[in-house]
Coordinates of N, CA and C and ligand atoms in Angstrom, one line a residue:
X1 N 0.8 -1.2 0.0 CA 0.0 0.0 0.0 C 0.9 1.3 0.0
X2 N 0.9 2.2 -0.9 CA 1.4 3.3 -1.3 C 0.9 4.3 0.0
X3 N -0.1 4.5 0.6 CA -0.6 5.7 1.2 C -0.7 5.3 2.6
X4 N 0.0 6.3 3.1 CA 0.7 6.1 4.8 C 0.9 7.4 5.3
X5 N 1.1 8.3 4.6 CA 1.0 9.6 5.6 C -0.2 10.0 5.5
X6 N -0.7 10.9 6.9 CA -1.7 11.7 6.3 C -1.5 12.9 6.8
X7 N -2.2 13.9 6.6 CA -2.8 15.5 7.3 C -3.9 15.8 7.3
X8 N -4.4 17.0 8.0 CA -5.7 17.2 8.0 C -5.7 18.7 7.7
X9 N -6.7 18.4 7.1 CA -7.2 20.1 6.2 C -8.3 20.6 6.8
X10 N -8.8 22.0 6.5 CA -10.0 22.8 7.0 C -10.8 22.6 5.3
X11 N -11.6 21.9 5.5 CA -12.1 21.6 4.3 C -13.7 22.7 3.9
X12 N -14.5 22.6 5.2 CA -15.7 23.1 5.2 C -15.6 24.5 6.1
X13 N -16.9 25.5 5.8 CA -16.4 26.6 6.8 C -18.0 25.8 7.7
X14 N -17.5 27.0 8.8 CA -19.1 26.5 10.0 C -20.4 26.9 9.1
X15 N -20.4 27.9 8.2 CA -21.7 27.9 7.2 C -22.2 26.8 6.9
X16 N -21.3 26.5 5.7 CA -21.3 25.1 4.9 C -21.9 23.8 5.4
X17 N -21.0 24.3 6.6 CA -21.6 22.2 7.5 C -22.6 22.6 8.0
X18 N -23.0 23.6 8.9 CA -24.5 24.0 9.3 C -25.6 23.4 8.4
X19 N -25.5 24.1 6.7 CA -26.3 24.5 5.6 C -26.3 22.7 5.2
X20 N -25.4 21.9 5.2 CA -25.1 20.4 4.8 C -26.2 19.8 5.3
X21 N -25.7 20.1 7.1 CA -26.9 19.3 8.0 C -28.2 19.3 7.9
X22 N -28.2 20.8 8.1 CA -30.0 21.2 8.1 C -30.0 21.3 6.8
X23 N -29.7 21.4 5.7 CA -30.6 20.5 4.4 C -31.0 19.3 4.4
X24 N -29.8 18.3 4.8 CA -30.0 16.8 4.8 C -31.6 16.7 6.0
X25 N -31.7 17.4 7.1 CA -32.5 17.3 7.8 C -34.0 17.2 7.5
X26 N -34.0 18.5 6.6 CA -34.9 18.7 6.0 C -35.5 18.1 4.7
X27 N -34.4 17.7 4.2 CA -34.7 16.7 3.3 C -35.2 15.0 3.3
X28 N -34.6 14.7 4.3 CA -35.3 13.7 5.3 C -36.4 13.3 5.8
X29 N -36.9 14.3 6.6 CA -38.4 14.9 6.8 C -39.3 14.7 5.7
X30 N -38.3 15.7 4.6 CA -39.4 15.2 3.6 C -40.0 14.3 2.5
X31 N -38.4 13.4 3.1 CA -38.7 12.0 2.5 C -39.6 11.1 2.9
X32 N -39.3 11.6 4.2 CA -40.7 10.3 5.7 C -41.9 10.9 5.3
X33 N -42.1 12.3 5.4 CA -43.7 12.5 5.1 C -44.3 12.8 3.9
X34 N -43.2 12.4 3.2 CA -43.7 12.9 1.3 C -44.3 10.9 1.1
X35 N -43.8 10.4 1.9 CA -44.0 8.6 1.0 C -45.4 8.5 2.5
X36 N -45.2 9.2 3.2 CA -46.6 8.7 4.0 C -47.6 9.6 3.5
X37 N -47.7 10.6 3.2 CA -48.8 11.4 2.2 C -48.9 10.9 0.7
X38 N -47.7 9.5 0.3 CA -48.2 9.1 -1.1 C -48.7 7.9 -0.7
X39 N -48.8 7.4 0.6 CA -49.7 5.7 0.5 C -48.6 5.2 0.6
X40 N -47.5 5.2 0.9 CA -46.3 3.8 0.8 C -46.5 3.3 2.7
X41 N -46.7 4.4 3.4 CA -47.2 3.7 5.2 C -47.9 4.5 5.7
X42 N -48.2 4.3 7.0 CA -48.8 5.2 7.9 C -47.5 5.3 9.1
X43 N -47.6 6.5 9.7 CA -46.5 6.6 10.6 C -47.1 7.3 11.4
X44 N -47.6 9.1 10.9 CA -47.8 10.2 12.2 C -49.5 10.5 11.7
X45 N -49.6 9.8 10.9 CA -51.0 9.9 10.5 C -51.2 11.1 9.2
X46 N -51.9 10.9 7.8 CA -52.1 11.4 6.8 C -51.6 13.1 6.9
X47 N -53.2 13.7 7.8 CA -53.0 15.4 8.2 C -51.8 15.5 8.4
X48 N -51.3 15.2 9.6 CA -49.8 15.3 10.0 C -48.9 15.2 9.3
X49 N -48.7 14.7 8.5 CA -47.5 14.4 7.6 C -47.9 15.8 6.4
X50 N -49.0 15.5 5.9 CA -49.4 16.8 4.7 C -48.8 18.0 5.2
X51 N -49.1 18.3 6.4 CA -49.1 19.5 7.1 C -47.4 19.9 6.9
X52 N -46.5 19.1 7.8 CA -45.5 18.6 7.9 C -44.6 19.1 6.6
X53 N -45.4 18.4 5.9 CA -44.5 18.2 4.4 C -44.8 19.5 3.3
X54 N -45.4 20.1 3.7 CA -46.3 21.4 3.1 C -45.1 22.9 3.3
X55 N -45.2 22.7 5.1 CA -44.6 24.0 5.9 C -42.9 23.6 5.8
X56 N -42.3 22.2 5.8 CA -40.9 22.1 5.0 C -41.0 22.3 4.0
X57 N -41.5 22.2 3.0 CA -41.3 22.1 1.8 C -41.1 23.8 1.7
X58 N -42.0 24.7 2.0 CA -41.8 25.7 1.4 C -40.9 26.3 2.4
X59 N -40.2 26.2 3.5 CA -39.0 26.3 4.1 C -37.9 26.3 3.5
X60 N -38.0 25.1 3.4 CA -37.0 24.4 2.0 C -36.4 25.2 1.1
X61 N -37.4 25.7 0.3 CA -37.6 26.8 -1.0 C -37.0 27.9 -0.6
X62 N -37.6 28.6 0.8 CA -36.6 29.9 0.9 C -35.4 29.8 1.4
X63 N -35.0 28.8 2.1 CA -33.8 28.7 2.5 C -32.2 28.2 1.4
X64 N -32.9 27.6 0.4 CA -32.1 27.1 -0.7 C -31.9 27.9 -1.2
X65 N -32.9 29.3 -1.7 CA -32.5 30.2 -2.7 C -31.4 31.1 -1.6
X66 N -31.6 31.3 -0.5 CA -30.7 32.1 0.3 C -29.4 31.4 -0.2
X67 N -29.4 30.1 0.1 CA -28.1 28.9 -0.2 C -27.4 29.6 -1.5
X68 N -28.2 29.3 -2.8 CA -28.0 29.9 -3.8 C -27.3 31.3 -4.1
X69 N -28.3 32.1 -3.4 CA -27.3 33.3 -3.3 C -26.0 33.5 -3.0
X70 N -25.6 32.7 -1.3 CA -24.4 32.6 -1.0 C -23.7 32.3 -1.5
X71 N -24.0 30.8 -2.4 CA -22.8 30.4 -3.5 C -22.6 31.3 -4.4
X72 N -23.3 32.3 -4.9 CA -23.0 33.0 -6.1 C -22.0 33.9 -5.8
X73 N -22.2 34.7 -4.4 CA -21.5 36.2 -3.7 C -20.2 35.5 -3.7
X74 N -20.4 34.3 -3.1 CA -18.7 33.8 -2.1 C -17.9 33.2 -3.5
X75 N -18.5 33.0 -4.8 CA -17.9 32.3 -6.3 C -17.3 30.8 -5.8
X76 N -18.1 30.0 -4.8 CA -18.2 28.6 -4.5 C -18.8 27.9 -5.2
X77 N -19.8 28.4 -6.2 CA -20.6 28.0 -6.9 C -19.4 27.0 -7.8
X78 N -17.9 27.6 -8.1 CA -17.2 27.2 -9.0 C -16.7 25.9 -8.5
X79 N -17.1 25.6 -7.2 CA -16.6 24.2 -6.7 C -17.5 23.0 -7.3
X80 N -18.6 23.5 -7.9 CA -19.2 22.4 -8.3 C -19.2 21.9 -10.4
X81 N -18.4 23.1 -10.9 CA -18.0 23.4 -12.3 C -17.5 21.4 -12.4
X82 N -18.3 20.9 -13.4 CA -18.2 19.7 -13.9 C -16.6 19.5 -14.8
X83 N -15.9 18.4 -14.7 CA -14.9 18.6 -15.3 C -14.6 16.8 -15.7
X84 N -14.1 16.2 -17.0 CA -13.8 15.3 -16.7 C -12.2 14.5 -16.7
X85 N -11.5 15.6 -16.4 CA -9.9 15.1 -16.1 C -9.9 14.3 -14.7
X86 N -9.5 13.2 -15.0 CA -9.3 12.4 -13.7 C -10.8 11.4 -13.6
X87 N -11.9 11.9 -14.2 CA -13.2 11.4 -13.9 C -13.0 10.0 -13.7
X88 N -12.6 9.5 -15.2 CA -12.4 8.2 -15.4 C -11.5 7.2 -14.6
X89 N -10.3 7.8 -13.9 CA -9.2 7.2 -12.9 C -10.3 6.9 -11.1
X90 N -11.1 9.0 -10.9 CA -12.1 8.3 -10.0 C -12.9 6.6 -10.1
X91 N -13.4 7.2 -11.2 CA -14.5 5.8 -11.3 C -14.1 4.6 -11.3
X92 N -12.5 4.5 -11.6 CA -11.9 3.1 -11.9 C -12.1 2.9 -10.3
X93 N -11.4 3.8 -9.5 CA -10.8 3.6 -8.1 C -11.8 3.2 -7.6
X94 N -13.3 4.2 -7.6 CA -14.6 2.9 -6.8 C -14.7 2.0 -7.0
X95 N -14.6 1.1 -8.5 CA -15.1 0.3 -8.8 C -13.6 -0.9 -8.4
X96 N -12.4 -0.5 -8.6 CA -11.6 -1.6 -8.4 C -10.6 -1.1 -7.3
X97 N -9.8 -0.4 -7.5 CA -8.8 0.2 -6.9 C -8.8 0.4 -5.2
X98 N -10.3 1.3 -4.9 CA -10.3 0.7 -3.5 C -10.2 -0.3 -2.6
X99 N -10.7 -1.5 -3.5 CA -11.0 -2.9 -3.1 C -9.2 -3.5 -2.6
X100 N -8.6 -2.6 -3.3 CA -6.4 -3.3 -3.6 C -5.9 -2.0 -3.1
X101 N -6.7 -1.2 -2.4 CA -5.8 -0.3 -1.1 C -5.0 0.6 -2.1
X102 N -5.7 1.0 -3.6 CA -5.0 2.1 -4.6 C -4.9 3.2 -3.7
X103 N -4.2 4.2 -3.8 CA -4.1 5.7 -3.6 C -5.3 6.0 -4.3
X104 N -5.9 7.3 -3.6 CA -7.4 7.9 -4.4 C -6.4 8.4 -5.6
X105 N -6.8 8.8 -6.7 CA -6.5 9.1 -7.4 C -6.3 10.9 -7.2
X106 N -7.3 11.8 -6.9 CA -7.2 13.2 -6.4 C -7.3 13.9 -5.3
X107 N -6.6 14.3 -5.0 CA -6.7 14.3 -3.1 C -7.5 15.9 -3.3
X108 N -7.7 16.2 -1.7 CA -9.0 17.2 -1.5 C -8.2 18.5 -1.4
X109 N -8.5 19.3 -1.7 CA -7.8 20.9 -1.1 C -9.2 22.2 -1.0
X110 N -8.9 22.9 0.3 CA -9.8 23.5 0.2 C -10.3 24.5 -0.9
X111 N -9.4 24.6 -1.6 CA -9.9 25.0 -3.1 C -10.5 24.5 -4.1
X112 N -10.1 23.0 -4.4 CA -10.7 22.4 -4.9 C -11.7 20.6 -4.1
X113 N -12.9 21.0 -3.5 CA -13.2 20.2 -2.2 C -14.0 18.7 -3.1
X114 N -14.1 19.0 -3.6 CA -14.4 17.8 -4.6 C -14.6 17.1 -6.0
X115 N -13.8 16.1 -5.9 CA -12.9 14.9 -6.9 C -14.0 15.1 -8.1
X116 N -13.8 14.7 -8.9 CA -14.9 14.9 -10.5 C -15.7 14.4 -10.7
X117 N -16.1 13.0 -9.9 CA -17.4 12.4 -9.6 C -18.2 13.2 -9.0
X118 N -17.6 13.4 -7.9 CA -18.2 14.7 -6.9 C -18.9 15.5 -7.4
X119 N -18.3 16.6 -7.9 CA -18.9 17.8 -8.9 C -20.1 17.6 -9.5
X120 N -19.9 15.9 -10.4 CA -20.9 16.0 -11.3 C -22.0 15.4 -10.3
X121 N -22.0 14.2 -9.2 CA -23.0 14.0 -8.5 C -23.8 15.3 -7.7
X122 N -22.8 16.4 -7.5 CA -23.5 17.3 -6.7 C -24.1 18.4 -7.9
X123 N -23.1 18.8 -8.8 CA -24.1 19.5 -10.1 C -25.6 19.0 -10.1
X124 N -25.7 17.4 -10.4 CA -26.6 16.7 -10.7 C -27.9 17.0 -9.7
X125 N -27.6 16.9 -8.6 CA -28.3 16.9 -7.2 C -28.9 18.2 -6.8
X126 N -28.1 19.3 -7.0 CA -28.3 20.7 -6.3 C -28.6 21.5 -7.6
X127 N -28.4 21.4 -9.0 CA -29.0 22.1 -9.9 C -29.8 21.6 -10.9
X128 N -30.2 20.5 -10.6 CA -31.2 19.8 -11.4 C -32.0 19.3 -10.3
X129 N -32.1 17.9 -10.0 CA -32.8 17.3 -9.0 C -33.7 17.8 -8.4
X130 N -33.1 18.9 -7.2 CA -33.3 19.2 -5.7 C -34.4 20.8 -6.4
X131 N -33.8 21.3 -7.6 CA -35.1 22.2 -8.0 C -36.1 21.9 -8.7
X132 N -36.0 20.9 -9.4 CA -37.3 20.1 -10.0 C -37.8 19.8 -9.0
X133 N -37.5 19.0 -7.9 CA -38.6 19.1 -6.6 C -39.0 20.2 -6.1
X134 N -38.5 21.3 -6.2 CA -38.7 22.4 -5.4 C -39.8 22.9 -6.1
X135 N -39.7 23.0 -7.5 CA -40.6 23.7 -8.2 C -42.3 22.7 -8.3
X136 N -41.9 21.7 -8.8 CA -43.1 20.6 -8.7 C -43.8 20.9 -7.6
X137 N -42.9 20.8 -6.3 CA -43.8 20.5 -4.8 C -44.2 22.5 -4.6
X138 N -43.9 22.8 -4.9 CA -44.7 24.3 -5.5 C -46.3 24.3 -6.2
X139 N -45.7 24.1 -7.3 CA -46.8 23.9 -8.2 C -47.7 23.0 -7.5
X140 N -47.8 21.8 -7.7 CA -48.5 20.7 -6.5 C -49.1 21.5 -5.6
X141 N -48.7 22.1 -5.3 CA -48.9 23.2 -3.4 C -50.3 24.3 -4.0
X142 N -49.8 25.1 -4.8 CA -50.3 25.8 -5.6 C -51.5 25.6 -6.6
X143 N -51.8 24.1 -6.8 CA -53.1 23.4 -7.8 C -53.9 24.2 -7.4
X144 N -54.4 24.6 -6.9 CA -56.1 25.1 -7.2 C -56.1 26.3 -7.2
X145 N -54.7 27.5 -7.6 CA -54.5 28.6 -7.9 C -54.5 28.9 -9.5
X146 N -54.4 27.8 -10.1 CA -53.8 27.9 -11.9 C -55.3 26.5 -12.0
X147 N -56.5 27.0 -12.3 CA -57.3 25.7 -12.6 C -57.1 25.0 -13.9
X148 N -56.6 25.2 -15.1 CA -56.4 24.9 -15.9 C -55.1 24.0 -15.9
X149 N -54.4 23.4 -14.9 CA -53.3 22.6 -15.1 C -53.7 21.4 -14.3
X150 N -52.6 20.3 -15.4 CA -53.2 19.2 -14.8 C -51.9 18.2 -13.5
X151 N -52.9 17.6 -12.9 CA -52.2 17.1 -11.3 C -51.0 16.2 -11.6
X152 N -51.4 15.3 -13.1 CA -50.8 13.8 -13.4 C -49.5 14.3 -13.6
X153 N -48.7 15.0 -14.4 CA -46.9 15.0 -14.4 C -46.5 15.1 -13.6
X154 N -47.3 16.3 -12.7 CA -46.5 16.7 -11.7 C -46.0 16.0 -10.6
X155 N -47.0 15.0 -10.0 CA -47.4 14.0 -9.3 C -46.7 12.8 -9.8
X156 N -46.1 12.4 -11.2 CA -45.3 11.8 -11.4 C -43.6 12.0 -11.3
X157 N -43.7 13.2 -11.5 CA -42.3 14.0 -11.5 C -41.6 14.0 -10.3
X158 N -42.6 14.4 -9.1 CA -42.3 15.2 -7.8 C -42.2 13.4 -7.0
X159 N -42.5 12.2 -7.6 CA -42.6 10.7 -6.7 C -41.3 10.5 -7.5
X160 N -40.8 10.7 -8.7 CA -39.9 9.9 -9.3 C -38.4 10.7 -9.0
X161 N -38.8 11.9 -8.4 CA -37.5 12.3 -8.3 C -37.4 12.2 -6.9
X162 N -38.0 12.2 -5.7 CA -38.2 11.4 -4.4 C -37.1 10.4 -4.8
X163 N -38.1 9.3 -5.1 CA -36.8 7.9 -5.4 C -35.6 8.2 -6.2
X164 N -35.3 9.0 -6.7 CA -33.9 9.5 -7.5 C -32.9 10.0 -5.9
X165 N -34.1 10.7 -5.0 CA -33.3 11.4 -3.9 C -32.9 10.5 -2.8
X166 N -34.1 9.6 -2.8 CA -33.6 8.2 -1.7 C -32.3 7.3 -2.1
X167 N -32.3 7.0 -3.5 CA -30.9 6.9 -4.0 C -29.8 7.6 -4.2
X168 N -30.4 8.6 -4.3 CA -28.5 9.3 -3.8 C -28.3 9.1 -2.5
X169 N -29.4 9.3 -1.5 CA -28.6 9.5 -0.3 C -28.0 7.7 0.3
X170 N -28.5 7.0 -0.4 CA -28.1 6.0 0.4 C -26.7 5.7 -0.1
X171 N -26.4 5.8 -1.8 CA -24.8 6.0 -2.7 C -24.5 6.9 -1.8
X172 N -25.0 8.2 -1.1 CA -24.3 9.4 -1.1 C -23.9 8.9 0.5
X173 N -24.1 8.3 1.2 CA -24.1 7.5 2.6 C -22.7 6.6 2.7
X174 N -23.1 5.8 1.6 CA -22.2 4.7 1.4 C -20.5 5.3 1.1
X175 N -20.6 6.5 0.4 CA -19.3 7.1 -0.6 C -18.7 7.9 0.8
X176 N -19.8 8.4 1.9 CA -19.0 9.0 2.9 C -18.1 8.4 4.0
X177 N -18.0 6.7 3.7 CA -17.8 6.1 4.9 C -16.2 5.4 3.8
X178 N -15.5 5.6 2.3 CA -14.7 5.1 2.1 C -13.6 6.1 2.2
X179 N -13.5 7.3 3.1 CA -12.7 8.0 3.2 C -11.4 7.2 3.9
X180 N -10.3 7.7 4.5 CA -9.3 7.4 5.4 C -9.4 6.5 6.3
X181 N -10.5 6.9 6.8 CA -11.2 6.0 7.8 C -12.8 6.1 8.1
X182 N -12.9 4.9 8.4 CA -15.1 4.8 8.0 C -15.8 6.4 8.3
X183 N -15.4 7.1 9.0 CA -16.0 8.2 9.8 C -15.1 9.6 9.2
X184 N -14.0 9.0 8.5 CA -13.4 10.3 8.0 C -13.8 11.7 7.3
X185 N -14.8 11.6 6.4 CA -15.5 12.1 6.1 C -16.8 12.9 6.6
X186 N -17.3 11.9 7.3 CA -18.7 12.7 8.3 C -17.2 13.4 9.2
X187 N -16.3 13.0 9.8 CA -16.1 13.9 11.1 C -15.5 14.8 10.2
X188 N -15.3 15.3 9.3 CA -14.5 16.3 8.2 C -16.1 17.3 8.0
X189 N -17.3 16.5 7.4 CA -18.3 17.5 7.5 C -19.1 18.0 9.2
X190 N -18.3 17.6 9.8 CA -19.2 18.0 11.4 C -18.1 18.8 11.8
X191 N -16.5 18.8 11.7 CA -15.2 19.3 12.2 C -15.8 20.7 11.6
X192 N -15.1 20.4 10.6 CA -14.7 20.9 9.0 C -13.2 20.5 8.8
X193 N -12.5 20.0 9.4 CA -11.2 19.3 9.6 C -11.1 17.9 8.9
X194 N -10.6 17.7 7.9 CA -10.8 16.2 7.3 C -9.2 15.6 7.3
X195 N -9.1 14.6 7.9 CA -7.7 14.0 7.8 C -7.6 13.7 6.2
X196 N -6.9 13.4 5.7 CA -6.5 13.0 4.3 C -5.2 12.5 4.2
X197 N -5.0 11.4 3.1 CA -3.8 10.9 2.7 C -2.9 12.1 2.0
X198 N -1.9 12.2 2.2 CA -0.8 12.9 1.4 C -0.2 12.4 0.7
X199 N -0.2 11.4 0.4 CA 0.9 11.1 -1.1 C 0.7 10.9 -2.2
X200 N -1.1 11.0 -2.3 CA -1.5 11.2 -3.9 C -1.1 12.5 -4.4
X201 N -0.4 12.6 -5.5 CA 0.1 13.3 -6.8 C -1.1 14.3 -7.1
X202 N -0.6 15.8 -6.3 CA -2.3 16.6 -6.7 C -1.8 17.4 -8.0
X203 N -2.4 17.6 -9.0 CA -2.3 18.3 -10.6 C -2.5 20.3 -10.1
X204 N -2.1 20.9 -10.8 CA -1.9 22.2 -10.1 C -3.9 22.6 -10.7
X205 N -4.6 22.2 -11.7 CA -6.0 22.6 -11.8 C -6.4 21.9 -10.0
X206 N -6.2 21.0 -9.8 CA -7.1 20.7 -9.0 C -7.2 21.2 -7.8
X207 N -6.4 22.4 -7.4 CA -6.3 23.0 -6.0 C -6.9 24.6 -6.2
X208 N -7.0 24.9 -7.5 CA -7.4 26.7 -7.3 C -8.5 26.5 -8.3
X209 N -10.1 25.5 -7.9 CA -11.4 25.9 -8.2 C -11.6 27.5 -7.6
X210 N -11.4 28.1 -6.3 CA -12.3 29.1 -5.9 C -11.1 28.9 -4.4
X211 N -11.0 30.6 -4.0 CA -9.9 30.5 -2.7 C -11.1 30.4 -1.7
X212 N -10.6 30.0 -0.4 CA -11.6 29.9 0.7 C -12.0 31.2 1.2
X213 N -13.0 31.9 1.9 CA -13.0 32.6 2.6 C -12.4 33.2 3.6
Ligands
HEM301 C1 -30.6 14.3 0.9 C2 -29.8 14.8 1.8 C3 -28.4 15.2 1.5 C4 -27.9 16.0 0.5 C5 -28.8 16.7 -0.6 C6 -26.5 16.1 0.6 C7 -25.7 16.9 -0.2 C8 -24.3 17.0 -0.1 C9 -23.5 17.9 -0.8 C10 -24.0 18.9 -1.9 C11 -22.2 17.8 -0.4 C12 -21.0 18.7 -0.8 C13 -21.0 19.8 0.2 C14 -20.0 20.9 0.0 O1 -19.0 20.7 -0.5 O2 -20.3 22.0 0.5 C15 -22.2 16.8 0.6 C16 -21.1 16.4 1.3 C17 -21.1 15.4 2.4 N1 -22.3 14.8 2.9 FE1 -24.2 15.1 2.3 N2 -26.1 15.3 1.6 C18 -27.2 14.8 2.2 C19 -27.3 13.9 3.3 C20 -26.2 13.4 4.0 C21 -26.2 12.5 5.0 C22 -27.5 11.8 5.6 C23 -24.9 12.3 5.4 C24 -24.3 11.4 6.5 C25 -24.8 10.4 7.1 C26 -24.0 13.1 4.6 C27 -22.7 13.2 4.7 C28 -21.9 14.0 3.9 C29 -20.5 14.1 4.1 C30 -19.6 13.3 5.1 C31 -20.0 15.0 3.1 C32 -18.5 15.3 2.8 C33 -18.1 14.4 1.7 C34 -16.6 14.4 1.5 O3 -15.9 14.8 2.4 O4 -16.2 14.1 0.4 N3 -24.8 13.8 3.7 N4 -23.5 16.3 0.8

């Protein structure tokens, strides 16, 4: 095994991890009471959950665009710029390389905080995904303001991207535990301190996406 030293970096600021948590929180919430207001169980009972899932949801909405904003002012936004140098070396490493104790192929810097899978999973998630639900569970919210529109896409859209979101989180669960060590990563997003290997070979693009604050 090639990788034996490590160090730790300030990866997240106290924003970030705050804004990480209480999204995931909130998004959780509205995982439990989005599938009990669709018929998949009963838990806190129908009203309760509607209610529940109504007053997050549009929480949600204003709190994300604030999110949005921040990334734009602080130019963090550029941490999520899709790229596919190295993509292919990532994806080998999940698929084989970890399993034979490879070196990650791109190590983390707080400039550049995440590897090219990363990027594109989180592009995918935070500018596609996460606003198609936002806007759907709007609209939806909104039906009997616009009578002329119909319930069926929506209603298909806003369940299918649910299960898009329960699948990332559980990949996105799973990818946080192959860090340095099982917890390396959660305690890196709860610190903001992430230990990391040092002897992977960092490329000079991969460290100046955007300076920290
Ligand atoms: C649906 C809910 C979630 C969403 C939308 C989400 C989204 C994200 C995003 C966008 C990032 C990158 C953050 C940044 O660089 O500023 C991230 C990182 C991270 N998330 Fe989540 N997350 C969710 C739930 C969770 C849960 C439940 C856990 C842990 C049990 C978790 C653990 C982490 C960790 C440890 C990182 C850092 C990854 C790394 O160091 O490479 N997330 N998440």
């Amino acid at each position: 095994m090639a990788q034996k030293h490590t160090k730790k970096i300030y990866l997240y600021t106290r924003f970030e991890r705050l804004w990480h948590w209480f999204q995931s929180l909130m998004i959780i919430l509205l995982i439990v009471t989005g599938f009990e207001v669709h018929g998949t169980y009963t838990l806190m009972g129908f009203e309760t959950a509607v209610n529940i899932h109504n007053y997050m949801g549009l929480f949600w909405l204003g709190s994300f665009a604030f999110f949005a904003f921040w990334l734009m002012i602080t130019g963090e936004w550029k941490q999520y710029i899709p790229t596919t140098r190295k993509l292919f070396d990532v994806i080998q490493y999940y698929m084989w390389g970890i399993f034979k104790g490879q070196a990650h192929p791109v190590q983390k810097s707080p400039g550049a905080k995440h590897n090219p899978l990363q990027r594109l999973a989180y592009l995918g998630i935070s500018a596609m995904l996460l606003p198609i639900q936002m806007v759907t569970g709007l609209l939806y919210y909104l039906y009997n303001s616009f009578p002329g529109m119909s319930l069926a896409p929506l209603a298909v859209i806003h369940t299918l991207v649910a299960f898009l979101l329960v699948n990332f989180l559980i990949i996105h669960v799973y990818m946080t535990t192959t860090g340095h060590s099982l917890f390396s990563h959660i305690s890196g997003m709860i610190t903001g301190w992430e230990e990391i290997y040092d002897t992977t070979r960092i490329e000079e693009w991969e460290t100046k996406a955007t300076k920290k604050a």
